[in-house]
Each structure stands twice: as C-alpha cells, then as structure tokens.
XYZ file of C-alpha atoms in Angstrom:
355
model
C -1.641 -17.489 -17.361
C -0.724 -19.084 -13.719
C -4.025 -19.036 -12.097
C -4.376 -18.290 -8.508
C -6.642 -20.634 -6.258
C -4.704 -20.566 -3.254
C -3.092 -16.751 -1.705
C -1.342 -16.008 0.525
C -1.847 -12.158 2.170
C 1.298 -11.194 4.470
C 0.296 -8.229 6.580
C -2.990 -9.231 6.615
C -3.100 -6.233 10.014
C -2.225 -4.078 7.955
C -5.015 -1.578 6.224
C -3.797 -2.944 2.513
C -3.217 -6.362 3.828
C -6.792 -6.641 4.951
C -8.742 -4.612 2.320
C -7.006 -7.083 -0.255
C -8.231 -10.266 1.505
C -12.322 -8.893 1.544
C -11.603 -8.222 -2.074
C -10.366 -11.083 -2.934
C -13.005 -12.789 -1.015
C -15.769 -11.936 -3.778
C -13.567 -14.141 -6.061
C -15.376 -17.708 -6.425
C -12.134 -19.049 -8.292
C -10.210 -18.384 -5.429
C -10.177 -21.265 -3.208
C -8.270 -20.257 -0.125
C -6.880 -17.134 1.423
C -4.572 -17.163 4.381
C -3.071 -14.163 6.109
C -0.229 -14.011 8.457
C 0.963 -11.152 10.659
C 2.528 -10.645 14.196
C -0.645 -8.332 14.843
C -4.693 -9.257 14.538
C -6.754 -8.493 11.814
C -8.418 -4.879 11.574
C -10.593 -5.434 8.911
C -13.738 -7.762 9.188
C -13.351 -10.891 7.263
C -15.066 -13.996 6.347
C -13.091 -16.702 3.913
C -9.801 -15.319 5.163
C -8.076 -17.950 7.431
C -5.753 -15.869 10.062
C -2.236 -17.064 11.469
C -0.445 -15.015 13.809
C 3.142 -15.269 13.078
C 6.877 -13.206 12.841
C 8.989 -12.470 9.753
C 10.978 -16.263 10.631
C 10.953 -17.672 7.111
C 10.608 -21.158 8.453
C 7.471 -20.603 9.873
C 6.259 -18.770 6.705
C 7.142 -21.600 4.466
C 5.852 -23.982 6.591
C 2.616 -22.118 6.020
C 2.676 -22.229 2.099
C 3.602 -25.643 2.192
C 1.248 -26.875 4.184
C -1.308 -24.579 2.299
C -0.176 -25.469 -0.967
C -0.063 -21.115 -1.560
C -0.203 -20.659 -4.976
C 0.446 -16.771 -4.509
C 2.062 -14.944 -1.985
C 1.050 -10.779 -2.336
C 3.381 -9.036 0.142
C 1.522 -5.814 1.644
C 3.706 -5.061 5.122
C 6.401 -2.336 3.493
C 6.675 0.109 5.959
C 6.579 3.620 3.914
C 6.018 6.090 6.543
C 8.876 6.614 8.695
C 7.022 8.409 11.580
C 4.610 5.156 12.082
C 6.993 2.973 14.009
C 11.461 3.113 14.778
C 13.913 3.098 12.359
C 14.569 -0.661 13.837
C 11.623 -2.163 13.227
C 10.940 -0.663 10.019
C 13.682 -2.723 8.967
C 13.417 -5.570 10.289
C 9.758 -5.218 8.419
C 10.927 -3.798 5.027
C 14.217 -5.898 4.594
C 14.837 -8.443 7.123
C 10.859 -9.357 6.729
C 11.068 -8.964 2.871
C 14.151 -11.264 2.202
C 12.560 -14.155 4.824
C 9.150 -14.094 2.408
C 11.580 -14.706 -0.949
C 13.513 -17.350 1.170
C 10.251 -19.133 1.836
C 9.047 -18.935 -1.935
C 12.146 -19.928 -2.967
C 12.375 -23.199 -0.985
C 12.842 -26.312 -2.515
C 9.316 -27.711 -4.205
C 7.619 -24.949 -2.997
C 4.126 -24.600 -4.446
C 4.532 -20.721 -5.146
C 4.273 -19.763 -9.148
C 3.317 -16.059 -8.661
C 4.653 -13.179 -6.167
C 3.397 -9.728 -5.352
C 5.084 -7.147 -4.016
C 3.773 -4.106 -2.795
C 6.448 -0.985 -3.616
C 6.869 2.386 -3.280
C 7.233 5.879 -5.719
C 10.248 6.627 -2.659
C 11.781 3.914 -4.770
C 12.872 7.009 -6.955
C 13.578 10.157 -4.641
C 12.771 13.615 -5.280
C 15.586 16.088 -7.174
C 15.338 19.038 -8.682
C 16.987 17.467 -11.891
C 14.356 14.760 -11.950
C 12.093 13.829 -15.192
C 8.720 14.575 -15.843
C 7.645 11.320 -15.423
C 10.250 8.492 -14.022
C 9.546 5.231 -16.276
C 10.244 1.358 -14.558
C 13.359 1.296 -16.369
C 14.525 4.374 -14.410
C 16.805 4.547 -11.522
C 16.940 7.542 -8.774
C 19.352 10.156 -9.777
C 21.601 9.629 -6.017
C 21.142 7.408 -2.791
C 18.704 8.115 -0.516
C 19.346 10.444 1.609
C 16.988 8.950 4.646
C 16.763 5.544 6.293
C 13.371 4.786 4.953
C 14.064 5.535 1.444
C 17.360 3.111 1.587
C 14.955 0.291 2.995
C 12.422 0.676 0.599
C 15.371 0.922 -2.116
C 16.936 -2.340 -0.666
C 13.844 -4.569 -0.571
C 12.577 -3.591 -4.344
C 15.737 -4.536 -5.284
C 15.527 -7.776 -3.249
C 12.608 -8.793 -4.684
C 13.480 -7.679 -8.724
C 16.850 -10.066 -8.168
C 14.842 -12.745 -6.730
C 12.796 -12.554 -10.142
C 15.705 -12.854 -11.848
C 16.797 -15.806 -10.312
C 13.981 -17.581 -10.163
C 12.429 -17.540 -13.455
C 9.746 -19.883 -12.833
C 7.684 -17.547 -10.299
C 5.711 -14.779 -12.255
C 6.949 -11.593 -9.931
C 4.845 -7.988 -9.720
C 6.502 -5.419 -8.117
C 3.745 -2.411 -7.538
C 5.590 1.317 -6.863
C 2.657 3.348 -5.679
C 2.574 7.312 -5.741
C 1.196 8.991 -2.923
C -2.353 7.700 -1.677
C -5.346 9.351 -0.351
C -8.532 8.426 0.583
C -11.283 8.049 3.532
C -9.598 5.896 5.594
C -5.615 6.773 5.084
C -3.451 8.151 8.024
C -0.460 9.369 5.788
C 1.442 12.349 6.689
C 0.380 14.162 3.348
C -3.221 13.108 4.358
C -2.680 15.017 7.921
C -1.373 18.322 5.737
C -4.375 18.107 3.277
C -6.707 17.939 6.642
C -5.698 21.579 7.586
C -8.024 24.539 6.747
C -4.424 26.164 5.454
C -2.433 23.762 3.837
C 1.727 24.692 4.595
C 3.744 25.198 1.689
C 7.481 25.928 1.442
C 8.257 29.567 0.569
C 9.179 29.538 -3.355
C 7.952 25.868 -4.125
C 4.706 24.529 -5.748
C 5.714 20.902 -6.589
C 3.592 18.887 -8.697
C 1.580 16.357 -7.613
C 0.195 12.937 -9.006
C -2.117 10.935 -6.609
C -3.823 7.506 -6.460
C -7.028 6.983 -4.536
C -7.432 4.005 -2.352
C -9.963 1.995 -3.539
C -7.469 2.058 -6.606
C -4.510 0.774 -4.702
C -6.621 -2.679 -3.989
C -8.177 -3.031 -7.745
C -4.393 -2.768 -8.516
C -3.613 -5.658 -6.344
C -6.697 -7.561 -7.102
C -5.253 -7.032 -10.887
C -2.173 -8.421 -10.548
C -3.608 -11.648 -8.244
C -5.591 -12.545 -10.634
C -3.491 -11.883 -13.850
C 0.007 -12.948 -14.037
C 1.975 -9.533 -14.847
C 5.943 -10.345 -14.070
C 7.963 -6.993 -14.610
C 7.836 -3.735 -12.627
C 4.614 -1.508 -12.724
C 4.362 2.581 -11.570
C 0.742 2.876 -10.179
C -0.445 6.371 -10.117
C -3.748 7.996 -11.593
C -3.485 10.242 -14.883
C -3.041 14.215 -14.495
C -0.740 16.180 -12.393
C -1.621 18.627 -10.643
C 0.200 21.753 -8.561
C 0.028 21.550 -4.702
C -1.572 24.717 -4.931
C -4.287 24.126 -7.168
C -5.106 20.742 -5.176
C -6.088 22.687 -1.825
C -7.762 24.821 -4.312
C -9.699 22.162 -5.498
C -10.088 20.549 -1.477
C -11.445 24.127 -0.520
C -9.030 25.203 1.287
C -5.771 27.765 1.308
C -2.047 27.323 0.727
C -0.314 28.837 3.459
C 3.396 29.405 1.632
C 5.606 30.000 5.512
C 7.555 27.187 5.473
C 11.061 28.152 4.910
C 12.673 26.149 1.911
C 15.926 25.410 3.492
C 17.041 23.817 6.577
C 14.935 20.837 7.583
C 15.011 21.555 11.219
C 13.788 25.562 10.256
C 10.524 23.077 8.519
C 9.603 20.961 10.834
C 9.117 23.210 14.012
C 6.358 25.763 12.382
C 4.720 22.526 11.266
C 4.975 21.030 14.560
C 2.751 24.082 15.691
C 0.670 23.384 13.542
C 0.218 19.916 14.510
C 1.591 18.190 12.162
C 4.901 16.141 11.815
C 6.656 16.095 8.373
C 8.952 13.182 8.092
C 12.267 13.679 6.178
C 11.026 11.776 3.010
C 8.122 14.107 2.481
C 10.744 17.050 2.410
C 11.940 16.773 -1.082
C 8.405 15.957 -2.403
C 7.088 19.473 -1.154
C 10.444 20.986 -2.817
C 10.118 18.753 -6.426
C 7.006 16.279 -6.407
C 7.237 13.670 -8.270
C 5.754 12.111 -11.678
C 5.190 8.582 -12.910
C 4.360 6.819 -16.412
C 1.705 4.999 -15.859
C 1.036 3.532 -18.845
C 2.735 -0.086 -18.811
C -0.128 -1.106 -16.318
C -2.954 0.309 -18.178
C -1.192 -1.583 -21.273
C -2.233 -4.445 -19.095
C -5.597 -3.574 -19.144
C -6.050 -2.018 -15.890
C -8.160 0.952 -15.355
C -8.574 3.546 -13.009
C -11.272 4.889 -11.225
C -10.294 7.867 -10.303
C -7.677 10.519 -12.238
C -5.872 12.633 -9.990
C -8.229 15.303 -9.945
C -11.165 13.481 -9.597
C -9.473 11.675 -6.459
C -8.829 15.386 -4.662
C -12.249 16.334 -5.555
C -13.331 12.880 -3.395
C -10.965 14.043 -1.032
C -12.967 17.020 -0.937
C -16.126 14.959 -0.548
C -15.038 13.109 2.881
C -13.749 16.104 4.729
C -17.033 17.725 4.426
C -18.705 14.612 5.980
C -16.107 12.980 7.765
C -17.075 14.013 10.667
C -21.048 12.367 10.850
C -19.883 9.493 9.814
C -16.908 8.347 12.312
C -19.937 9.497 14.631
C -21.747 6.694 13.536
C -19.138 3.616 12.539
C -17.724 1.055 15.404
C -14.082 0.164 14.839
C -14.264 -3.632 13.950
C -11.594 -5.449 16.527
C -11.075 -8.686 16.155
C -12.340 -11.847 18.482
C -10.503 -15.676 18.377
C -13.158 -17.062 20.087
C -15.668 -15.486 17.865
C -13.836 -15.747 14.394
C -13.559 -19.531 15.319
C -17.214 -20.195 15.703
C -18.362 -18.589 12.321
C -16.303 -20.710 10.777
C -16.315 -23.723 12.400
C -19.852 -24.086 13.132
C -22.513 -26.834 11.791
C -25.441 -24.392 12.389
C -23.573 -21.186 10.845
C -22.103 -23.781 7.695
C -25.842 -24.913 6.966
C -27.881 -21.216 6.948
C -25.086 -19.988 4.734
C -25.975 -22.697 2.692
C -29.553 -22.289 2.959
C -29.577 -18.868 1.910
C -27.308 -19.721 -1.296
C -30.426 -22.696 -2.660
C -32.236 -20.884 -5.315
C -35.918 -20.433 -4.226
C-alpha cells in the first residue's frame, strides 16, 4: 500500500476541493497538504498550505516537486454546465485535466498515487440503458452536449494516463447525483420547490449520494491505494416521484416530454434553469453498481432514501440556520499570521501537553 504523507488538493476553491483538505486535516499521518487554485479558499482551514495558481503544468509541477507531493486528488471537474461558459469549462475539465497528468508524469516526479474526481455523465442517459451501468461499461452513443463530451474526454485522459504509467496507483471516482446542505446543483434547485416539475409521461429512477459521502469517498481512496475505476452512489433507487414524496412535497407532471426548448421555458417561470444534461436524466435516470467500492471496504452513511429523508431534514430548517452562519472568506494577511506565528505555534502546543 503507497502511503500518503504529502497531498496535493487541486481546486482547493472549490466546495469538494476544500471539504477534502479539513478532512484530511484530522489525519496525523498526513504530513503536508497543499492546495492550488486560480481562486481563494472558501472553506476555513488550518494545516492546508494555499497557492494561487492557473492550469500551466509547469507551475503545477514545480509545486509537487518542490513539495515532494506524494498524491495529487484532482477535485476542479466542472459538471454543471450552467455554473460558468462552455470555454472555460474546458479549459477546466480538459485543458486543466491533461496539464495535472503532464505534471505527474514528469520525469522523477515524486507522485505514486492520483485521484480523480469523475462523473455518472460519464455514461449518458437512454432509454435502452441498463439497470445499473458497471465500470466496465461504456455509454450507449456520444454525448449529445458539450459538458458531457468534456467530462467523457478527461475520464478518458486520466484512465490512459494509468495505463501508461503503471507505477502511479490511479482512482478515478464517477459520482451519481449529490445532495446535501450545502450543494447548489440544478437538481438541488428542483428538489427546493414546494411542486417539484416532472415531464408529462416520465418518472425516472433515481439513485443519490449525500455529501458528507462524496468526501469519506475521497478520504478513502487518499488514504488507501485503490487503482481501477469506482461508481460512487448510495444503495436503493428510488422513483422521482416517490422522492418528493418522501421530501414532503408534490410532483407537478407539466413539463412537456419533447422538445427541449418547450422544457426549459415553463421551468424558467418557475425559476429554475434546467441545463441540457439534466434533460435525459428526468426522461431515463440513471443506475450504478456500486459494489466494487464497497468490495474495498468503504461504507456508506447514508442509502438513497435515508439521504432524501436528510434532504427533508434541512429544508425544514434551512432557513434559521443561514440566519445565523457567516460565510467564511478568506484573509492573506490573516492566514499568514496563524501560521507563521511564534505566539500562535507555542499555545497550540501548550494546549496539546497532557495535564
């Protein structure tokens, strides 16, 4: 097993990115964590050293290099095609995606282990679909959107790159669809509404993953070595119906099922844009074997059900408590001093003597 003492975190902006880095900040045997993104922090950190940098794979291996980065767990992949332009998504997803690989692949490089942060759009949404689409299993036609060919094009990327570089231990995560507290997804947005849209005819199936999931996945496969490819979702399906049943709220079935311009303007009155990869899903859904990870050992928190039903919980109260919480933004000046100073160095150490 190649251990990991020194990690790398790309995206460390990101909400993944970040949540990772406190997690993996509880872990003693990990010695140093360094993120990198072209944006600051968002989540409140303490071990985790923070370089703002691009996608230039220069600079990036300069940074393992000089780090001696063990690990390098890639969270930016842009999945949601509404959250910035079709440009910079792939610069992010591909151009960004191959510069990390050229940077672990340079010569000497310290790097033994590599994960990858996927996507279930890796597989599509048909009609003539499986039950459950296994690792092994390819998507029945191309994508038929920009964001799905991206997200397509860097898995591949990175599976290729395992193949020629035997000696790095690569993880590549495909994640169903996520919800939980904090998410902004667009299937997060639908679930919000007191009556859920549905298209006319269609009741797809449903398999979800809850957040705090998605980072003990990561935190899995950081400290394990687990090359090969890996579906991530929770056990059970479940109907879109009968999870805003379970949410407490009402399907609203007026969405016509054909013409994606004919969907997206009722749902634009109702304040909500669809992007064109969530189309399919609310035709088909989607299902994925998830039992190679748990073969691993993982286990999840949460089945699908039980992650609806906590859905459930933080509607009801969501409200009170973004009341009460202050966004944390980040400070140089004032990240620098808590790490860098004498007197903060010695009470931390203070507080650590037994008494």
């Amino acid at each position: 097993m190649t251990a990991s003492r020194r990690v790398l975190v790309t995206g460390l902006a990101t909400y993944w990115g970040g949540r990772l880095a406190r997690a993996l900040e509880e872990f003693d045997e990990i010695e140093a964590i360094i993120g990198v993104d072209t944006t600051e922090p968002t989540h409140e950190l303490e071990r985790t050293e923070f370089v703002k940098v691009g996608h230039q794979h220069r600079l990036i291996e300069r940074i393992v290099e000089g780090a001696e980065i063990d690990t390098v767990v890639d969270t930016r992949l842009v999945v949601n095609s509404l959250t910035t332009s079709r440009k910079v998504a792939h610069e992010t997803n591909v151009i960004g995606t191959l510069n990390i690989l050229a940077a672990c692949s340079a010569a000497d490089s310290p790097v033994r282990k590599l994960v990858f942060k996927s996507a279930a759009h890796y597989y599509g949404c048909r009609q003539e679909d499986p039950a459950f689409f296994t690792e092994e299993m390819e998507r029945r036609d191309r994508p038929g959107n920009w964001i799905e060919r991206d997200i397509v094009e860097a898995d591949d990327a990175v599976t290729e790159f395992a193949e020629r570089n035997p000696r790095i231990a690569v993880t590549v995560l495909r994640y169903a669809n996520v919800i939980g507290p904090e998410m902004r997804t667009p299937h997060m947005r639908m679930l919000a509404l007191p009556l859920v849209p549905m298209i006319l005819g269609f009741d797809p199936r449903y398999q979800f993953v809850h957040a705090d999931d998605v980072v003990h996945t990561l935190e899995h496969a950081v400290i394990r070595e687990l090359p090969g490819v890996y579906n991530v979702a929770a056990d059970g399906v479940l109907l879109l119906s009968e999870a805003i049943g379970l949410l407490g709220k009402r399907p609203l079935p007026v969405l016509p099922p054909f013409g994606t311009g004919l969907i997206v303007a009722p749902l634009r009155q109702l304040g909500l844009r669809i992007p064109d990869e969530m189309l399919d899903q609310l035709r088909f859904g989607r299902g994925l074997d998830n039992r190679k990870l748990k073969a691993t050992g993982f286990e999840y928190e949460f089945t699908t059900r039980e992650a609806v039903l906590k859905l459930r919980e933080h509607f009801q109260t969501a409200r009170i408590v973004r009341a009460m919480q202050e966004p944390y933004r980040y400070q140089h000046e004032v990240e620098t001093f808590l790490r860098s100073s004498r007197h903060v160095r010695e009470r931390a150490g203070a507080a650590e003597q037994p008494e």
